[in-house]
Amino acid sequence: MPLAPAVVLLGVFFAGPVVWSVLLSFTDASLTGSAARGTSFVGLDNVVTLVQDPAVWNAVVITVVFVVGSAVIGQNGLGLALALMLRGRGTAVRSLVTLPVMAAYVVPEIVAAFVWYAFLNPEGTLNTALGGLGLPGQSWLFTVPVLAVVLANIWRGTAFSMLIYLAALSQVPADVDEQAQVDGASGWTRLRYVTIPMIRRAIGTNLVLVTLQTLQVFTLIFVMTAGGPGDKSETLPLLMYEQAFQYAALGYGTAIALVLLAIGAVFSLGYIRAIGKEEI
Amino acid sequence: MAAPTAPRTRAGGGAGRAGRPVPSVASPRRRASDVLVTAVLVVVAVCFAVPLLWLLLAAVDPGATLQLRVPDEPGLDNFAAVLTPETTLRPLLNSLVLCLSAAAITVVVATLAAYPLSRYQLRYGRPFLYTVLFATGLPLTAVMVPVYSLFARLDLVDTRYGTVLFLAATSLPIAVWLLKSFMDGVPVELEEAAWTDGASAMQSLRSVVAPLMLPGMLVVGIFTFITAWGNFFVPFVLLLSEDKLPAAVTIYQFFGQYGAAAYGQLAAYSLLYTLPVVVLYLVVSRWLGGAFTLGGGVKG
């Protein structure tokens, strides 16, 4: 059966670990120490610890801020704005904008992280530019770490939304918009009542996709701030990494991973609703 | 770089406005807002370009700092400094081995899986596709901890083939999905001839469908390669020995060790590491006119 290799690979490396992790989250498994040898069943202890752990709640709040700020508002909003503004512009303007936006998207995540580390460093370009304008600079990664990683992630991911919306807008029949224009509707009114409703599906799909992508961002934050200072930019993936690999609490790290998986699964179901029905 | 712009608006993008029945008398206000929009676009373009410009300029600046500046004496010293076997060559080779193997496995397995999903009414075809689609949405980052503990049990930690298999598995859902839709586009009639000649399903897949699917398979392979090439977290967790680490991980170590001192070298290293990805993106976007980058844009 030609399906078999795919089923095996997905089963062993996807479903297996996920099921495994559900089981593991009921144990006190760890990388070192006595629990590494004799793992025992601890029932809902991890869940109880999880819910009572202020670090988890801190990470949940920061994750929500990061996802809403960089994906929902940032990438999605800026991507839509760019696509709308690019409509009807000349080829020169189009390439001038799409080239750097796409370049930011193509660059590997870790390079994007270096680039933003340099840009926001106290001796970096941003402070130099602000100094040139007579404005005070600061250590952005230290004073506003969440804003720093939000900006970097907007920079990195906006191209995706922009491409989705450029494609969606090119499907909108021009005569509807022109008719509204002839009827005297202003730019904002046409946008609100004609264009946006016509690309509603694309907006839904894009929101789900950028949310899913941003939920799992690890490298960018790990390199730029490592979750710090303290735990000020520690999202769920970073907390999970810290618990599992730095503190060697594999069982607890898995429990956090499950929270992340559960959030992802909810959005993934939204994704299936958004695009699955028509394409299967 | 010819950015894979999305399909143009009708009448070729830029020329669009000319055809509209907008009376030219009413244009001063319109032109003012046009200028404003263009100005905003230029500002956004500059904001996106500046961080990358630093990378490009610092790489050729032997005395590079964190500031964006035009080098006094541009040169390739930084590249010469990092182009040693330990620093870049071996890690890049490791990346190549990991990513090529993962891409090859993904393409073969996904093509095999896509065939029955596309050609037969399978009882479990739809649930399988829904599961695959669901899996494309799961946050991969979260799977890493359980995968690590699984690898620890199976003695797969710090093995190349374990890492390759996991990288292939992570790309599989989207690859199956894409190849299935590619295959739906290949008419069944072509195979029917082969079937009447007595070919089995696997034979017709190999001799009739696969050749027609080659572009699609290549594109899926390239995207798997790019995704794996840029993946830092997976090899960072699963591989330990220095001589097995791909560039994504060694560049991070370099950043920790020398990054604070040798920004120019870090930039040069980053460019060497980025180059293959950029080239492959250009190849794919030239070839497919960018339409595909949308479908393939779901990053792992």
PDB file of N, CA and C in Angstrom, chain B residues 11 18 38 46 49 57 60 74 83 101 116 132 136 195 214 229 241-242 263-264:
ATOM      1  N   ALA B  11      -5.058  43.640 -16.568  1.00  0.00           N
ATOM      2  CA  ALA B  11      -4.453  44.683 -17.401  1.00  0.00           C
ATOM      3  C   ALA B  11      -3.076  45.063 -16.885  1.00  0.00           C
ATOM      4  N   ALA B  18      -5.120  53.743 -15.879  1.00  0.00           N
ATOM      5  CA  ALA B  18      -5.399  54.446 -17.132  1.00  0.00           C
ATOM      6  C   ALA B  18      -6.754  54.066 -17.711  1.00  0.00           C
ATOM      7  N   THR B  38       2.135  56.581  -2.103  1.00  0.00           N
ATOM      8  CA  THR B  38       3.466  56.184  -2.574  1.00  0.00           C
ATOM      9  C   THR B  38       4.522  56.513  -1.531  1.00  0.00           C
ATOM     10  N   VAL B  46      11.729  51.226   3.034  1.00  0.00           N
ATOM     11  CA  VAL B  46      13.004  51.568   3.671  1.00  0.00           C
ATOM     12  C   VAL B  46      13.125  50.860   5.015  1.00  0.00           C
ATOM     13  N   ALA B  49      14.065  47.415   4.469  1.00  0.00           N
ATOM     14  CA  ALA B  49      15.372  47.207   3.842  1.00  0.00           C
ATOM     15  C   ALA B  49      16.536  47.458   4.799  1.00  0.00           C
ATOM     16  N   LEU B  57      26.167  45.215   4.188  1.00  0.00           N
ATOM     17  CA  LEU B  57      27.324  46.116   4.288  1.00  0.00           C
ATOM     18  C   LEU B  57      28.338  45.625   5.321  1.00  0.00           C
ATOM     19  N   VAL B  60      30.937  43.003   4.156  1.00  0.00           N
ATOM     20  CA  VAL B  60      32.101  43.408   3.353  1.00  0.00           C
ATOM     21  C   VAL B  60      32.894  44.512   4.045  1.00  0.00           C
ATOM     22  N   PRO B  74      35.954  48.507   1.770  1.00  0.00           N
ATOM     23  CA  PRO B  74      35.240  47.246   1.601  1.00  0.00           C
ATOM     24  C   PRO B  74      36.184  46.140   1.130  1.00  0.00           C
ATOM     25  N   LEU B  83      35.553  31.302   6.152  1.00  0.00           N
ATOM     26  CA  LEU B  83      35.556  30.183   5.204  1.00  0.00           C
ATOM     27  C   LEU B  83      36.622  29.152   5.556  1.00  0.00           C
ATOM     28  N   SER B 101      18.597  14.836   2.106  1.00  0.00           N
ATOM     29  CA  SER B 101      17.993  13.555   2.469  1.00  0.00           C
ATOM     30  C   SER B 101      16.542  13.737   2.880  1.00  0.00           C
ATOM     31  N   PRO B 116      -2.772   7.187  -4.191  1.00  0.00           N
ATOM     32  CA  PRO B 116      -4.092   6.620  -3.873  1.00  0.00           C
ATOM     33  C   PRO B 116      -5.096   7.672  -3.423  1.00  0.00           C
ATOM     34  N   VAL B 132      -4.100  14.983   7.972  1.00  0.00           N
ATOM     35  CA  VAL B 132      -2.903  15.612   7.415  1.00  0.00           C
ATOM     36  C   VAL B 132      -3.014  17.127   7.511  1.00  0.00           C
ATOM     37  N   THR B 136      -0.716  19.843   9.660  1.00  0.00           N
ATOM     38  CA  THR B 136       0.023  21.001   9.150  1.00  0.00           C
ATOM     39  C   THR B 136      -0.135  22.193  10.079  1.00  0.00           C
ATOM     40  N   TRP B 195      -3.106   1.075 -17.947  1.00  0.00           N
ATOM     41  CA  TRP B 195      -3.794  -0.020 -17.263  1.00  0.00           C
ATOM     42  C   TRP B 195      -4.265  -1.084 -18.270  1.00  0.00           C
ATOM     43  N   LEU B 214       6.744  15.734 -12.250  1.00  0.00           N
ATOM     44  CA  LEU B 214       8.097  16.094 -11.894  1.00  0.00           C
ATOM     45  C   LEU B 214       8.248  17.543 -11.417  1.00  0.00           C
ATOM     46  N   TRP B 229      16.575  23.712   5.822  1.00  0.00           N
ATOM     47  CA  TRP B 229      17.805  24.513   5.862  1.00  0.00           C
ATOM     48  C   TRP B 229      17.702  25.605   6.920  1.00  0.00           C
ATOM     49  N   SER B 241      26.799  16.214  18.632  1.00  0.00           N
ATOM     50  CA  SER B 241      28.220  16.230  18.266  1.00  0.00           C
ATOM     51  C   SER B 241      28.529  17.369  17.313  1.00  0.00           C
ATOM     52  N   GLU B 242      29.640  18.010  17.618  1.00  0.00           N
ATOM     53  CA  GLU B 242      30.102  19.145  16.839  1.00  0.00           C
ATOM     54  C   GLU B 242      30.166  18.832  15.337  1.00  0.00           C
ATOM     55  N   TYR B 263      31.378  41.283  14.333  1.00  0.00           N
ATOM     56  CA  TYR B 263      30.084  41.430  13.660  1.00  0.00           C
ATOM     57  C   TYR B 263      30.195  41.220  12.162  1.00  0.00           C
ATOM     58  N   GLY B 264      31.322  41.674  11.593  1.00  0.00           N
ATOM     59  CA  GLY B 264      31.506  41.517  10.151  1.00  0.00           C
ATOM     60  C   GLY B 264      31.539  40.050   9.758  1.00  0.00           C
TER      61      GLY B 264
END
